XYZ file of C-alpha atoms in Angstrom:
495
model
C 33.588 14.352 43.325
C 34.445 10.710 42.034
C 32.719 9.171 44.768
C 29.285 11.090 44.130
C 29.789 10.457 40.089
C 29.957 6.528 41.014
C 26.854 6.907 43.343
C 25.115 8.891 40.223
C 26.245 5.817 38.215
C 25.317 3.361 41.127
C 21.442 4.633 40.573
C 21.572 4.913 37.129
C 22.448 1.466 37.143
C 20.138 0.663 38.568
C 17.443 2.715 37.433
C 18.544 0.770 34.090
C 17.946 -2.564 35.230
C 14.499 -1.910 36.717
C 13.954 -0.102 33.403
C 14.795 -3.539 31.545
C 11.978 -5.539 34.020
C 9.937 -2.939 32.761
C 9.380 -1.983 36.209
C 9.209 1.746 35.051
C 7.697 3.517 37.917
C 10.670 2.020 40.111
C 12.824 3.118 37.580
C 11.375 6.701 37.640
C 11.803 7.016 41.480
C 14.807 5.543 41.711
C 16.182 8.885 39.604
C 13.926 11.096 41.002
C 17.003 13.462 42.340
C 19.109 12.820 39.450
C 20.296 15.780 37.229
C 22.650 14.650 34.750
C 20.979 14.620 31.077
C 21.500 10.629 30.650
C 19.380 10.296 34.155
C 16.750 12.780 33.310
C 16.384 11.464 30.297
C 16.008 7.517 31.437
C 13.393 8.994 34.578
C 10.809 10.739 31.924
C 10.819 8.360 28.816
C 10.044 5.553 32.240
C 6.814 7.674 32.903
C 6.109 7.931 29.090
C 6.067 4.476 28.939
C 4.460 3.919 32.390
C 2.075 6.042 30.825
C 1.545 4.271 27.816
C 1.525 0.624 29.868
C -1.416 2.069 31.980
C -3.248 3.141 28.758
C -3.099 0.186 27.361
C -4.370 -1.767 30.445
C -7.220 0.708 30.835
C -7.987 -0.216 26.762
C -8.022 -3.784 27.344
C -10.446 -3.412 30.498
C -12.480 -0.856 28.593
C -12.731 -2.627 25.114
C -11.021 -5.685 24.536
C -7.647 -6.151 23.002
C -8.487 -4.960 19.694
C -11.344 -2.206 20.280
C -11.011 0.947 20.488
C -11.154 3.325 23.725
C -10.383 6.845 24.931
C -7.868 6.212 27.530
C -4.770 8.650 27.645
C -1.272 8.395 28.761
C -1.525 10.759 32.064
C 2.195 11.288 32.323
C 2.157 13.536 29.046
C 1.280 16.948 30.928
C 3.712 16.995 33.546
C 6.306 15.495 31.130
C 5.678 18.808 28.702
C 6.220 21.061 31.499
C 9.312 19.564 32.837
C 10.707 19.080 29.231
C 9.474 22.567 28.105
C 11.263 24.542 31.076
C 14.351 22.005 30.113
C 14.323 23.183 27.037
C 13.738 26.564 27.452
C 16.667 26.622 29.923
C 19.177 25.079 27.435
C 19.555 21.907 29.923
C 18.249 19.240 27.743
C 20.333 17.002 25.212
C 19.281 15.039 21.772
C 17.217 12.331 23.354
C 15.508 14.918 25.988
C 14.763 16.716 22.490
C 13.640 13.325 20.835
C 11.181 12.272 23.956
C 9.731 15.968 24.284
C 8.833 15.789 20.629
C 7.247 12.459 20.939
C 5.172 13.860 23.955
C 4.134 17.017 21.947
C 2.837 14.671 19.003
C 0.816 12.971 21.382
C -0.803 15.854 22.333
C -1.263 17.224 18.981
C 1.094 20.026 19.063
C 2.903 19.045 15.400
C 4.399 21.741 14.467
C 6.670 22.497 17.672
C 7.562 18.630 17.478
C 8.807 18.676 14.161
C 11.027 21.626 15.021
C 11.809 19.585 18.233
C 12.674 16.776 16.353
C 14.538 18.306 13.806
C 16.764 19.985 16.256
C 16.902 16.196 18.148
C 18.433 14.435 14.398
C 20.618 17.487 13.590
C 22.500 17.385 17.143
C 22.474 13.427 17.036
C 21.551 12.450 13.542
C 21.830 8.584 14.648
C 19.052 8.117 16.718
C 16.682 6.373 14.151
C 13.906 6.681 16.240
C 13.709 10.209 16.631
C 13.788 10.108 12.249
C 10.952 7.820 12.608
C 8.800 10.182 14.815
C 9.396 13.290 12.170
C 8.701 10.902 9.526
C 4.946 10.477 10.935
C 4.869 13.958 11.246
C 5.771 14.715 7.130
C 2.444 13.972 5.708
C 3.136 16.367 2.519
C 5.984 17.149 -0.104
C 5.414 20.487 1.251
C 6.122 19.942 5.022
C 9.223 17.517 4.327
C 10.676 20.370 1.635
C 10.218 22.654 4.965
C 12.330 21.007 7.577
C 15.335 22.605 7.943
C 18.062 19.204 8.062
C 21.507 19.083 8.650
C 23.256 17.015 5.576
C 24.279 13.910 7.109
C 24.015 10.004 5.481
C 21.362 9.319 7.650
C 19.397 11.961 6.334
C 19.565 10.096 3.058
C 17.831 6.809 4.751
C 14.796 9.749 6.503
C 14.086 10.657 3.066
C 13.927 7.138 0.965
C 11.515 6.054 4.289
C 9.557 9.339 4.077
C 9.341 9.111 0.068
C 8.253 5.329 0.628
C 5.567 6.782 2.893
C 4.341 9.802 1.103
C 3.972 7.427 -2.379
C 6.814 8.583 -4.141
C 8.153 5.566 -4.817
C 10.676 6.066 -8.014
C 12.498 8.961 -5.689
C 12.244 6.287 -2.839
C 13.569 3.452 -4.657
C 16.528 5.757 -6.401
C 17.322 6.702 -2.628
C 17.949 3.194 -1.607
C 19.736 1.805 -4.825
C 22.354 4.988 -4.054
C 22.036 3.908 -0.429
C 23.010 0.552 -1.658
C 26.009 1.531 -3.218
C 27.890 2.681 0.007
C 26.320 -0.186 2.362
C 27.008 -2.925 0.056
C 25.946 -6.205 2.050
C 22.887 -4.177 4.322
C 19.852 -6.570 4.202
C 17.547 -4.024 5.223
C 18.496 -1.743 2.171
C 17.329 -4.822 0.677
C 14.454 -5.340 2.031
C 13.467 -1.718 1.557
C 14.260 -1.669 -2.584
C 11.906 -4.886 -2.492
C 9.017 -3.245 -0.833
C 9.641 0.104 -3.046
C 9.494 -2.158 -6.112
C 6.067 -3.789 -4.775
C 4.871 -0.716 -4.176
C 5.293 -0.371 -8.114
C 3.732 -3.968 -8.593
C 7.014 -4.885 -10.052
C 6.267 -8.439 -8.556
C 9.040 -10.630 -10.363
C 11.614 -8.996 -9.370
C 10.606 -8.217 -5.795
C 10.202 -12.432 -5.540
C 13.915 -12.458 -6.695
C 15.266 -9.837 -4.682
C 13.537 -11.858 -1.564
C 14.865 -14.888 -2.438
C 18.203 -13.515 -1.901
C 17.350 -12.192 1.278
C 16.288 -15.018 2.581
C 19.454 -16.933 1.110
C 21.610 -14.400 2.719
C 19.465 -14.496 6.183
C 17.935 -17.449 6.071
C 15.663 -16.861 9.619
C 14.430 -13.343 8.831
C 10.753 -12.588 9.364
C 11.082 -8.774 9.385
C 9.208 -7.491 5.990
C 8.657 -11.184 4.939
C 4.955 -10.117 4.658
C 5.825 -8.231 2.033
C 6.503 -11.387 0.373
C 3.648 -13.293 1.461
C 1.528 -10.593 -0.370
C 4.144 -11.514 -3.985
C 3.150 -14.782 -3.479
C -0.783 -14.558 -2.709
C -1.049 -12.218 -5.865
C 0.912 -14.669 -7.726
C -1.025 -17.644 -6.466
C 2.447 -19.322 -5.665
C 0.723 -22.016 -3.346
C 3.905 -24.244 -2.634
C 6.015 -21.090 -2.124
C 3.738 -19.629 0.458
C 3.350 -22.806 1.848
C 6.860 -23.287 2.788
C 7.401 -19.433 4.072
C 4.710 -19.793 6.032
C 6.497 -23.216 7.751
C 9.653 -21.177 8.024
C 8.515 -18.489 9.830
C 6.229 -21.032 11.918
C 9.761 -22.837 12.852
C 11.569 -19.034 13.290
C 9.268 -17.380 15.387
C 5.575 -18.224 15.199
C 4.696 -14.992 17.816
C 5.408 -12.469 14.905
C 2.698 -10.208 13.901
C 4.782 -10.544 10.403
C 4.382 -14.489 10.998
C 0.722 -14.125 11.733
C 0.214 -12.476 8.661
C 1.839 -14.808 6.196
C -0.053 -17.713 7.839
C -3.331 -15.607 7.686
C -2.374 -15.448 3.674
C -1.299 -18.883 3.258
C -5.147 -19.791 4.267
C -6.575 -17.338 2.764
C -5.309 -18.743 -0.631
C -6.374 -21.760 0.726
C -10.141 -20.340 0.452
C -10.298 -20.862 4.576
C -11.014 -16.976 5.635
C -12.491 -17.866 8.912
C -9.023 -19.411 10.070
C -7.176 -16.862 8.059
C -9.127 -13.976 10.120
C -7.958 -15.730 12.954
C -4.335 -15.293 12.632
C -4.567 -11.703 11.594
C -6.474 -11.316 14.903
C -4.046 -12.975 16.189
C -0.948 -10.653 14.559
C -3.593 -7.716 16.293
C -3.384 -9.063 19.642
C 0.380 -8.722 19.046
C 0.603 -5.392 17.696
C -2.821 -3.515 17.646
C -0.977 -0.675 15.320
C -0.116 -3.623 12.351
C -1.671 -2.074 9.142
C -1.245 -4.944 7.247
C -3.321 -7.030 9.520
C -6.152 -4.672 9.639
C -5.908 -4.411 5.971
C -5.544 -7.916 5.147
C -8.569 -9.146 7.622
C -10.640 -6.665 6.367
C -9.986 -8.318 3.054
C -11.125 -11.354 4.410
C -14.420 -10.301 5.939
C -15.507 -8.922 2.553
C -14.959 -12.146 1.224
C -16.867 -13.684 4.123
C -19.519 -11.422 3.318
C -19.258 -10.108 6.563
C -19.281 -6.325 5.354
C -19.737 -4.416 9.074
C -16.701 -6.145 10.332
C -15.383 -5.348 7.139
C -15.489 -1.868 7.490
C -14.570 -1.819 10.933
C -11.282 -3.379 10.346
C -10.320 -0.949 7.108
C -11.559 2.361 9.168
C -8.926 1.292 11.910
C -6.378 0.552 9.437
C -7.454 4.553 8.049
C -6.942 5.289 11.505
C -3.290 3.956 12.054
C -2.433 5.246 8.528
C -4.632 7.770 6.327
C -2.778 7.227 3.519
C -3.148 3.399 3.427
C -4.375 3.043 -0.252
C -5.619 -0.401 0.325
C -7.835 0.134 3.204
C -9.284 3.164 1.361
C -10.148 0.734 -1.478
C -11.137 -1.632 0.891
C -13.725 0.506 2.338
C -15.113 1.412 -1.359
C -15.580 -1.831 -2.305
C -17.312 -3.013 1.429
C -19.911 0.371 0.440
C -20.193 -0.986 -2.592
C -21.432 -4.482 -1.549
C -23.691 -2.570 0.514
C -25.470 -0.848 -2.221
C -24.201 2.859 -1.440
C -22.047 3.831 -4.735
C -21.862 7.650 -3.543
C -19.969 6.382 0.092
C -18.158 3.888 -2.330
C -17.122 6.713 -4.705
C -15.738 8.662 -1.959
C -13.293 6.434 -0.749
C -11.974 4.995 -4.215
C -11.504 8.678 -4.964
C -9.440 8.645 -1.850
C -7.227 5.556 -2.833
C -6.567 6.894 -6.386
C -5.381 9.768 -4.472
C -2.473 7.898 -2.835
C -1.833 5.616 -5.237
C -2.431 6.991 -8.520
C -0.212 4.292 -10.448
C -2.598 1.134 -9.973
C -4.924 0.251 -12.240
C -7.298 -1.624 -10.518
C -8.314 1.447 -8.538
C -9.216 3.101 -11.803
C -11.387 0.070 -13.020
C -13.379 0.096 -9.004
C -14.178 3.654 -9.840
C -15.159 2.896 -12.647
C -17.215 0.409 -12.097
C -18.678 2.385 -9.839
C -19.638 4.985 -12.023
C -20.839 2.299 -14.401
C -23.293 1.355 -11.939
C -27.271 1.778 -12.086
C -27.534 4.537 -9.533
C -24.980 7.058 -10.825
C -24.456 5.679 -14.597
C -22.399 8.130 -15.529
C -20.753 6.575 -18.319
C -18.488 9.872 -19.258
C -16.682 10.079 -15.783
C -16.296 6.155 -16.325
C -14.482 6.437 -19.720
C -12.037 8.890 -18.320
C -11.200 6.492 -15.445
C -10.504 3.339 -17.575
C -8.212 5.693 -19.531
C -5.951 6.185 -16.605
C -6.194 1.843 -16.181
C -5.393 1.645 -19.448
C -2.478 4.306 -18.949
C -1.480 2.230 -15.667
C -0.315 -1.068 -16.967
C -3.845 -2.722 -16.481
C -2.488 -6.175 -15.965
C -5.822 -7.889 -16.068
C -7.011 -6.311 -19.387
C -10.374 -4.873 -18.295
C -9.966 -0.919 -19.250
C -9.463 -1.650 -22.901
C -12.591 -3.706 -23.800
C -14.438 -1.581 -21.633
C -13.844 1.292 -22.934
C -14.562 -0.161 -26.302
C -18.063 -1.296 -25.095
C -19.039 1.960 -23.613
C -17.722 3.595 -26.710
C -19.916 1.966 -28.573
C -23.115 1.669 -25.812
C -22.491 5.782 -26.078
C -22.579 5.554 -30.551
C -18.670 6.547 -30.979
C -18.116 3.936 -33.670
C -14.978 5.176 -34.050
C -13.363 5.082 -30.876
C -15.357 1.686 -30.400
C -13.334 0.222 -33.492
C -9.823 2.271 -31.810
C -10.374 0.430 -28.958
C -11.137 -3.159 -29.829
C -8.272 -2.925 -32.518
C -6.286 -2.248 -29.288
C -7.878 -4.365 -27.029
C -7.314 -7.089 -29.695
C -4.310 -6.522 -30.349
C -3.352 -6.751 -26.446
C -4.918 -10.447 -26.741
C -2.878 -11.320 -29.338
C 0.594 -10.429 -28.236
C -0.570 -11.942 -24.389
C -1.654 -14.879 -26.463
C -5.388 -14.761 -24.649
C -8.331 -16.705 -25.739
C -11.957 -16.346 -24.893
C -14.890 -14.287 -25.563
C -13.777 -10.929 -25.935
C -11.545 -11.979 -28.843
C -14.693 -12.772 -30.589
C -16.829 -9.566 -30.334
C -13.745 -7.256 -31.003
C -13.832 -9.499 -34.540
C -17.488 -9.149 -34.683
C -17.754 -5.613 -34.100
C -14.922 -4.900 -36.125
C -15.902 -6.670 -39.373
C -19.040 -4.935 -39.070
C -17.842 -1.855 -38.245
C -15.845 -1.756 -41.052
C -18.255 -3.248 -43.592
C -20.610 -0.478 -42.848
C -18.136 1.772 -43.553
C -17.241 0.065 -47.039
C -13.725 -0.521 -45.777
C -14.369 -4.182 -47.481
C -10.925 -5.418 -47.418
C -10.069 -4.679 -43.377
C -13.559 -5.784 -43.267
C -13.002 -9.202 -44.655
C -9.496 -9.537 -42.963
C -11.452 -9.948 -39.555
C -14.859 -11.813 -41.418
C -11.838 -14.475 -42.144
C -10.551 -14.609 -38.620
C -13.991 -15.543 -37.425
C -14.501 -18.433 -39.412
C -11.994 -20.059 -37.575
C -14.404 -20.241 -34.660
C -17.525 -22.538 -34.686
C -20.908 -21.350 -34.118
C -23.242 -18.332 -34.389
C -20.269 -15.999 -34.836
C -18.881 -18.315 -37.870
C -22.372 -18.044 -39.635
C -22.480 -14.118 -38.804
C -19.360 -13.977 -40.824
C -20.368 -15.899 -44.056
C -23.157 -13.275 -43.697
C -21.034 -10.804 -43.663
C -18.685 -11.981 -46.747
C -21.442 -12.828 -48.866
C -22.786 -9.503 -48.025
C -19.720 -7.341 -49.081
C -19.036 -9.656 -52.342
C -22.481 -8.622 -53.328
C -21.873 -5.306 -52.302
C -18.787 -5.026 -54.515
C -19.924 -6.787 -57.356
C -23.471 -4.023 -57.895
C -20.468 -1.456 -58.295
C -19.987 -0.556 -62.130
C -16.492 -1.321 -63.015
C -14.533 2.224 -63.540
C -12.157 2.364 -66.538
C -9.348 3.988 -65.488
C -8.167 5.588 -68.210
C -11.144 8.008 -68.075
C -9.043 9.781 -65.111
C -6.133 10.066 -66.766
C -5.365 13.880 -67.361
């Protein structure tokens, strides 16, 4: 009996090593007679990934690197069968459970892999991967509120990844920082409260909760294009200069490295070299989101709309709930000259991303525009902006100016106080400051509010020009005004 268990190990072994050449079909026939669960297991995920190698080859010869093709992994039949009568027999253990569920999402089959799975993480709750398979598989609240999960701490890390996913980033973010709490010094806790926090475009502290990542692990490049993204949004030129040069030095065959270079040029104003390196970060990892994302990004800023789409309805493909490429593919439609396809898919990316304002102001605009101008369903969507920390202060003179295109006075004179006020405490100059004065003054001179009316007549002789004769106009106006009233003696209303 000990002398067959070390000739079971002796092909195992072996089996192993072939496995690690990623010589899988000799690892697969090496275990062909093997029974024990850690050989059957090792023999079928081999042909899974033969499988997947040959699919992959069969793209590349079909399509390219980066196009698309309908090859199939052929092992995935006979891999059900074996791993269904397994199961059904009660001969199969966690990671059986975990590669039978991944072989059942392939074929579509997702609601007898999620029970798979779940069975998989609740009889070995440590296998991440098998979490990260029923992660893809919890596309609603609903589902993930149906699985049936054992309570475990490693549950707690499914749920802040699947709340990340599914847009619910407070519940996410409240996961982690508990998280936190019991794995004090764990850099990928980290990472993940940073890219919950970006999620909510809270951008300064995301920079400083990076820069104490990369203090702590100085040669990371795992979710450092996360960071790239803080730093293009924040125009920090020098900063993204010198992560791009880290990573470079690190490990310049990263699709993460590929994609902060691709940045760094793009800020640069160089999109044909930037598309390069998010090809480049494709060739790497065809599945990258960000990369699709990012170079479709860059081919609407070439101009180059077809490609444009191209590269957002892959990154749609690899993720439907990837707000960006959604908004991506509105604004391509848009350039285009098709506002009703535009509409559609910045409907979608409000959807999954309700919180960010500068989806509201694209539909919007959209609505705005000369083919639909339907200036009602546009005033509702700057609301939400405005309601959404609109960080570039569009939603608040807009609304004022279709307020007043539509003759509410009123709301007009709500909104520019607002909007002017916003100007003032941000400590903005420019021309909006001046017709929120102009309108105002005469807004309120028409309504014989004469003293608010003069408070902003006075503000706008401070400026030089038309506007500054407009508001001696205005003043001489209203003194006239107020003088042709007869004076009242007060006493005559005295009871």
């Amino acid at each position: 009996m000990e002398e067959d268990e070390v000739i079971h190990g002796d092909f195992y072994l072996l089996a192993k090593s072939y496995f690690d050449c990623r010589e899988y079909r000799r690892a697969a026939h090496v275990l062909r007679d093997q029974t024990g669960n850690k050989s059957v297991f090792l023999r079928c995920y081999a042909l899974y990934l033969a499988g997947e190698k040959r699919k992959e080859e069969e793209m590349i010869e079909l399509e390219g690197p980066l196009g698309k093709s309908d090859a199939v992994n052929r092992e995935l039949v006979s891999l059900e069968r074996e791993l269904s009568s397994l199961c059904k027999n009660g001969m199969i253990d966690p990671f059986g459970l975990y590669l039978y569920g991944l072989v059942l999402k392939e074929k579509g089959n997702e609601n007898l892999a999620r029970k798979v799975l779940v069975e998989s993480v609740n009889s070995y709750p440590w296998n991440w991967s098998a979490w990260s398979e029923l992660q893809s598989l919890c596309t609603t609240v609903d589902i993930l509120n149906g699985l049936n999960l054992s309570n475990h701490w490693m549950k707690e890390f499914f749920l802040a990844s699947v709340y990340q996913e599914l847009r619910m980033h407070n519940e996410s973010l409240s996961k982690y920082e508990n998280l936190q709490g019991t794995f004090t010094f764990s850099n990928y806790i980290q990472a993940q409260i940073a890219k919950a926090r970006y999620s909510l475009r809270e951008f300064e502290q995301v920079e400083v909760i990076f820069e104490d990542l990369l203090r702590n692990d100085p040669y990371r490049v795992e979710d450092m294009d996360t960071y790239s993204n803080v730093l293009y949004t924040k125009e920090c030129f020098s900063a993204l200069s010198y992560l791009a040069h880290r990573v470079i030095m690190t490990d310049k065959y990263r699709p993460e490295s590929c994609c902060i270079i691709g940045n760094y040029y793009s800020l640069k104003g160089q999109h044909e070299k930037s598309v390069i390196y998010f090809r480049r970060a494709l060739k790497l990892n065809k599945n990258y989101l960000s990369a699709w994302t990012l170079m479709g990004h860059e081919y609407v800023e070439m101009k180059n709309t077809p490609a444009a789409v191209d590269a957002y309805r892959r990154a749609v493909d690899i993720n439907p709930r990837d707000y960006r490429a959604w908004y991506g593919l509105g604004q391509a439609y848009e350039m285009m000259g098709m506002p009703h396809y535009a509409l559609h898919y910045f409907r979608k990316s409000v959807f999954f991303q309700p919180i960010d304002s500068r989806l509201w102001i694209a539909m919007a605009q959209c609505y705005e525009s000369e083919q639909l101008h339907m200036l009602e369903e546009a005033i509702k969507c700057y609301k939400r902006a405005a309601n959404c920390n609109d960080t570039e202060a569009i939603a608040l003179h807009r609304l004022a100016k279709l307020h007043r295109e539509l003759g509410y006075p009123e709301e007009a004179a709500f909104y520019y106080r607002k909007d002017l006020e916003r100007m003032e405490a941000e400590e903005r100059e420019g021309p909006n400051i001046v017709e929120a004065l102009m309108f105002l003054a005469t807004h309120y001179k028409a309504q014989k509010r004469f003293e608010e009316a003069e408070v902003y007549c006075t503000r706008l002789l401070d400026y030089t020009g038309p506007e500054r004769e407009t508001a001696k106009s205005l003043l001489r106006g209203m003194r006239m005004a107020q003088s042709s009233f007869p004076s009242m003696d007060v006493e005559h209303f005295h009871p």
